[in-house]
Structures are given as C-alpha cells and as structure tokens.
PDB file of C-alpha atoms in Angstrom:
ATOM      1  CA  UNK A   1     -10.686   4.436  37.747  1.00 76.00           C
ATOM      2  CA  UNK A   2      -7.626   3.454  35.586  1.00 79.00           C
ATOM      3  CA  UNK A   3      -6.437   5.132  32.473  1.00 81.00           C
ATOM      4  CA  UNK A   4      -6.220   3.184  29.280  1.00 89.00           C
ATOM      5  CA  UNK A   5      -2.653   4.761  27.759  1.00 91.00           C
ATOM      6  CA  UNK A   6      -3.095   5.169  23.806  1.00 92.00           C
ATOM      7  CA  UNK A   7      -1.550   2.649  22.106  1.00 91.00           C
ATOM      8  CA  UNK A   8       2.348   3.613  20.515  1.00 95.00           C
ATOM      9  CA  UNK A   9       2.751   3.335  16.604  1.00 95.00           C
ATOM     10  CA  UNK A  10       5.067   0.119  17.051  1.00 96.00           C
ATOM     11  CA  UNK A  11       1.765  -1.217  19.193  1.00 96.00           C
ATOM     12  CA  UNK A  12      -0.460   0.464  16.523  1.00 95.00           C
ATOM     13  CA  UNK A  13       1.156  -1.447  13.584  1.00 96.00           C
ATOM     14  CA  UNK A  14       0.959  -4.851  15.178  1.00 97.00           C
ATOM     15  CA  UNK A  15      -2.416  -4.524  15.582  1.00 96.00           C
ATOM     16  CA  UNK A  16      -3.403  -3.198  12.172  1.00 97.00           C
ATOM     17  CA  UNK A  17      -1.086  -5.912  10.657  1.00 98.00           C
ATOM     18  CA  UNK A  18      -2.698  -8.925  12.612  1.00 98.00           C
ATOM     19  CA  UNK A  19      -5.909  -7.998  10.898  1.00 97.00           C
ATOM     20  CA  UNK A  20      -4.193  -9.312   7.032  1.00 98.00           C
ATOM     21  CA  UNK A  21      -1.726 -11.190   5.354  1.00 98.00           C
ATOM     22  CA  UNK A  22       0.675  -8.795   3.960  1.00 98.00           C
ATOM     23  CA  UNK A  23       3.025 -10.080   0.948  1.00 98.00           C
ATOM     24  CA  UNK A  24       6.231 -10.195   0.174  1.00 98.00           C
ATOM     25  CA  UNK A  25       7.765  -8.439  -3.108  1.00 98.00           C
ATOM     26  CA  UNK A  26       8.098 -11.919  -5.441  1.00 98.00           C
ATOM     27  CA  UNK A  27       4.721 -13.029  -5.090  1.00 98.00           C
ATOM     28  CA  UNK A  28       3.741  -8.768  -5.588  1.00 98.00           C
ATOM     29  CA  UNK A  29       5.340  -9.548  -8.744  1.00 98.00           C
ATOM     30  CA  UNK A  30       3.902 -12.489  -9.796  1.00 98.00           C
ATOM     31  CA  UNK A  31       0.600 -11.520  -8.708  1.00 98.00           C
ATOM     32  CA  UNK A  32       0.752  -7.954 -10.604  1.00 98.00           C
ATOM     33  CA  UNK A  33       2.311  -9.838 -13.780  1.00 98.00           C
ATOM     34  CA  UNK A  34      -0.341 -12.534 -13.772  1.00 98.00           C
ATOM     35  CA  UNK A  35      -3.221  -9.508 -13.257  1.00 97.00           C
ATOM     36  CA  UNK A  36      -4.054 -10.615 -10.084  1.00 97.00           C
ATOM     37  CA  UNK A  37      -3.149  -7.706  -8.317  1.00 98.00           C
ATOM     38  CA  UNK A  38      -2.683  -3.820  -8.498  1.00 98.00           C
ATOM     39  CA  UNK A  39      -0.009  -2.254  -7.066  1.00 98.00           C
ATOM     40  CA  UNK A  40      -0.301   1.379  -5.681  1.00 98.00           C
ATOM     41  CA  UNK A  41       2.674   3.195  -5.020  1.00 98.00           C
ATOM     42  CA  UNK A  42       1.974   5.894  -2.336  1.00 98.00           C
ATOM     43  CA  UNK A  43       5.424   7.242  -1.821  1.00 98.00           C
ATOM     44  CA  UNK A  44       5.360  11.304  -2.268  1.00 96.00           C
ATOM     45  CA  UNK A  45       7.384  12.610  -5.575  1.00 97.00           C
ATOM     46  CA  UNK A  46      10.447  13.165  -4.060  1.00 97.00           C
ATOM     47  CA  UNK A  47      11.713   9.498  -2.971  1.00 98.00           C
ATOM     48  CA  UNK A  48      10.194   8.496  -6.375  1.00 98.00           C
ATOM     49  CA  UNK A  49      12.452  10.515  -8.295  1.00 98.00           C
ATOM     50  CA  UNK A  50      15.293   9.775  -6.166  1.00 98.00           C
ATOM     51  CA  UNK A  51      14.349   6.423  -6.409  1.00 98.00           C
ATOM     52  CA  UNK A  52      12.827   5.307  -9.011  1.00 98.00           C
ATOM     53  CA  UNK A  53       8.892   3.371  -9.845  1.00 98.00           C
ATOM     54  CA  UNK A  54       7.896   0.106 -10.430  1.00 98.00           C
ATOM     55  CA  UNK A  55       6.758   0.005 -13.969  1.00 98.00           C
ATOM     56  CA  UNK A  56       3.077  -0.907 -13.993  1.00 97.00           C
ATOM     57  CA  UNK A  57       2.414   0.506 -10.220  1.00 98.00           C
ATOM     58  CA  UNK A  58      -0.400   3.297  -9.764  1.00 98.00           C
ATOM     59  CA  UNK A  59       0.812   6.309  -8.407  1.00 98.00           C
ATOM     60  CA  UNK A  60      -1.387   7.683  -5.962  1.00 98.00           C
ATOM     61  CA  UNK A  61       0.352   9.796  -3.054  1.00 94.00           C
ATOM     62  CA  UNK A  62      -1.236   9.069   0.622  1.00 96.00           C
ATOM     63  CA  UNK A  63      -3.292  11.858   0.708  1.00 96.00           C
ATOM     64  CA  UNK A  64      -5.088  10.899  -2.474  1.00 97.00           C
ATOM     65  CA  UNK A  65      -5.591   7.164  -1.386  1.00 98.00           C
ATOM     66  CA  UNK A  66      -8.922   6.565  -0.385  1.00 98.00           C
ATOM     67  CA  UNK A  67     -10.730   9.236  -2.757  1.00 97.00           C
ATOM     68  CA  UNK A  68      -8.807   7.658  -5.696  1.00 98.00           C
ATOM     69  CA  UNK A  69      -9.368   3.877  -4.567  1.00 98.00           C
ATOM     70  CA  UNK A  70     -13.270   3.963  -2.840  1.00 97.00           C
ATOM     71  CA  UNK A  71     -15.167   1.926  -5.789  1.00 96.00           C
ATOM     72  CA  UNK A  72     -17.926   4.467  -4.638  1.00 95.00           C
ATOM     73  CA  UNK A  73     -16.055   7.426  -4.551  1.00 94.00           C
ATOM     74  CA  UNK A  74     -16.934  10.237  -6.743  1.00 95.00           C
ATOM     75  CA  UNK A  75     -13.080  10.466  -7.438  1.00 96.00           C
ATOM     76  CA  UNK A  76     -11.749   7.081  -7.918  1.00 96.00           C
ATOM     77  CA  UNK A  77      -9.309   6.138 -10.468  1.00 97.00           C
ATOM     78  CA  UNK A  78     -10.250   3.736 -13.327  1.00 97.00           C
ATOM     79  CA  UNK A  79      -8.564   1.261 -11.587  1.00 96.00           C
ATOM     80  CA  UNK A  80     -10.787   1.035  -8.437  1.00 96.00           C
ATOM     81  CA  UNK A  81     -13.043  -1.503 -10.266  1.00 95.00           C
ATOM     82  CA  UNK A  82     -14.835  -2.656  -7.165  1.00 96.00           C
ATOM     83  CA  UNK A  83     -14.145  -4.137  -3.446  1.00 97.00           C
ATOM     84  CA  UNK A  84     -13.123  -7.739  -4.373  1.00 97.00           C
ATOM     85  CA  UNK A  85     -10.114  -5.676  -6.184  1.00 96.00           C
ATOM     86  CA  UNK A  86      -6.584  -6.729  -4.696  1.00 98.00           C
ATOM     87  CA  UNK A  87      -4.534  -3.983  -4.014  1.00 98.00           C
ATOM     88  CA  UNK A  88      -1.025  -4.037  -2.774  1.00 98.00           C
ATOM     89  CA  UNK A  89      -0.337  -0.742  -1.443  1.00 98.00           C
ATOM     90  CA  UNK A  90       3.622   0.176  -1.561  1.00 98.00           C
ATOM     91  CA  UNK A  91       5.577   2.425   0.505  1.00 98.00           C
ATOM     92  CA  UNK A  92       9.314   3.517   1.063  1.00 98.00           C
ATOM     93  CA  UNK A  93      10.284   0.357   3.697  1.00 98.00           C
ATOM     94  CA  UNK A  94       6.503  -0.558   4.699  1.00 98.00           C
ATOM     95  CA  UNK A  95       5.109   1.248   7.754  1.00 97.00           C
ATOM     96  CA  UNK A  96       2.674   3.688   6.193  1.00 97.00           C
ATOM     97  CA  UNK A  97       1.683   1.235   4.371  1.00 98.00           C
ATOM     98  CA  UNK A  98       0.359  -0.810   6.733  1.00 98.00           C
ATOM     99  CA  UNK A  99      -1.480   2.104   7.946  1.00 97.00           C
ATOM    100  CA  UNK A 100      -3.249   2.902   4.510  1.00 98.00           C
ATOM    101  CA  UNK A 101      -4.554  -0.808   4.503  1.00 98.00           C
ATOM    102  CA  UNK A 102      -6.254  -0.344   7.309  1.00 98.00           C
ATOM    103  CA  UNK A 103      -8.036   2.504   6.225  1.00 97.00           C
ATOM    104  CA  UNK A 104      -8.623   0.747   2.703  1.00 98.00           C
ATOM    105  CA  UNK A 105      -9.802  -1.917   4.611  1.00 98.00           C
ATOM    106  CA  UNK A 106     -12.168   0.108   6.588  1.00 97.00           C
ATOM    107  CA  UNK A 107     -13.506   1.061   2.916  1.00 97.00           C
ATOM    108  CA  UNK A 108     -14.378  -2.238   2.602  1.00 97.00           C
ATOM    109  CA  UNK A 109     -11.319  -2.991   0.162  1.00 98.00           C
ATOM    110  CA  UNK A 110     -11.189  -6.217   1.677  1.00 97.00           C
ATOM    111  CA  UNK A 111      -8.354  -7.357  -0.382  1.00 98.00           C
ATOM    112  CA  UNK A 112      -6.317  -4.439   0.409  1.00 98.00           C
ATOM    113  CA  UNK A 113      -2.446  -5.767   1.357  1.00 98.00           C
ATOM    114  CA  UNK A 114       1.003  -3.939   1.705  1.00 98.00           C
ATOM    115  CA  UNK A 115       4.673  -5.030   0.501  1.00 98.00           C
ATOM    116  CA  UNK A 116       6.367  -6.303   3.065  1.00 98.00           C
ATOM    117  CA  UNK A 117       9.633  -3.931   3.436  1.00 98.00           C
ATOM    118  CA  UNK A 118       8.135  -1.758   0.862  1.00 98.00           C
ATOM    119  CA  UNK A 119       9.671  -0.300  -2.124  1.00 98.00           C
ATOM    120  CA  UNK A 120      12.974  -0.728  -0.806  1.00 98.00           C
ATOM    121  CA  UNK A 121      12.644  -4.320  -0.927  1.00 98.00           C
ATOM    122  CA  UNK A 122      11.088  -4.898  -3.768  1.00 98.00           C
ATOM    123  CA  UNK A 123      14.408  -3.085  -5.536  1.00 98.00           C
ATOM    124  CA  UNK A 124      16.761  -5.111  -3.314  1.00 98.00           C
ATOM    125  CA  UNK A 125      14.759  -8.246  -4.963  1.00 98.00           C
ATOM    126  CA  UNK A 126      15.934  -6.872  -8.004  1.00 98.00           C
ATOM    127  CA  UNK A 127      12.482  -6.588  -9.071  1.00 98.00           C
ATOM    128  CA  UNK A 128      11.914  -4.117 -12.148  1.00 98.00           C
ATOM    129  CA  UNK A 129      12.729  -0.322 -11.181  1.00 98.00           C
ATOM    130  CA  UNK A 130      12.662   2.314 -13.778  1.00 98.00           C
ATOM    131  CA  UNK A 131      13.336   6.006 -13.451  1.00 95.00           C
ATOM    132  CA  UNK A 132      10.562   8.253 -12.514  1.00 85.00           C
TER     133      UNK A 132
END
C-alpha cells in the first residue's frame, strides 16, 4: 500500500487559493471606500507599529480571527454582520492570509478574500498608511 506524503505549504497555498478569487490592493481600496468591503488586518502589533495601518482596516490579530468574525460567534466584533459580509483579510506580504480565508471560508464567510501581496503591497500602491 502506498503512502500519500502530506502536502508542503507552497502545495498547501495553491490549493487553498484555487478555491477564491483573491484581490489586488486598488480594487481593496475601492471596494473598502465604496463600503463594499471590510478589511481585516491580522498582522501581530509589532510589524504594525513598525509599519504602519491602513486607516479604516479592523485589527484583529490571527489568533482572534474566527471568534471575532463567526456571525454566530459569541465573540464577534460589530463588524461581523453576517456571512454574505466581504472580508478582505490582510497580512504582511499575503501567505497567512490565504490561510485565514480558508478557515473563514470554512465558517461559511463565503465572501472571505485576501490582498494579494498583503500589506506590503498595498503601501507600495501608495495606498493610505498611517502610523499605528
């Protein structure tokens, strides 16, 4: 009988991402300005005071994600209005973002996106940064 190896995280990522469209940090923008979307910064303190926020983004660190974001969830945010809500969930560069979708997704977020190159992209758009 053969052994199925586990799948690597470069294997792991393509798979996750060929289950969504992710988006790129313009149409974020638009889509955030216009209400259409709510961005969720889950970078941890440190590379967001090094760095810097988006203004309007909800911070919510990883480990808080899907308590703060489950429209069920007995610790949700505000925000987390209900499952046809579109989140764009934003990382450093966009790996562990990817990740969080899935598990958003999995929540039945079924809206749930991630920036494409994360929140290093979105400043090197020269999209509106502000000090944390």
């Amino acid at each position: 009988m053969a052994v199925t190896r586990p799948p690597g995280i470069d294997e792991l990522l393509e798979r996750v991402r060929a289950t969504y469209e992710r988006i790129a940090p313009r149409p974020a923008h638009e889509a955030a300005t216009a209400g259409d979307a709510l961005l969720v910064d889950i970078r941890y303190a440190a590379l967001r005071d090094r760095d810097g926020v988006i203004p309007g983004a909800l911070i919510v660190e990883r480990n808080e994600l899907e308590w703060r974001l489950d429209p069920q969830g007995s610790h949700r945010v505000p925000e987390a209005t209900g499952h046809d809500l579109r989140i764009v969930v934003i990382c450093n560069e966009g790996y562990a973002s990817s990740l969080a979708v899935a598990s958003l997704r999995q929540l039945g977020l079924r809206r749930a996106t991630d920036l494409i190159g994360g929140f290093q992209a979105w400043r090197a758009e020269g999209l509106p940064v502000t000090e944390a």
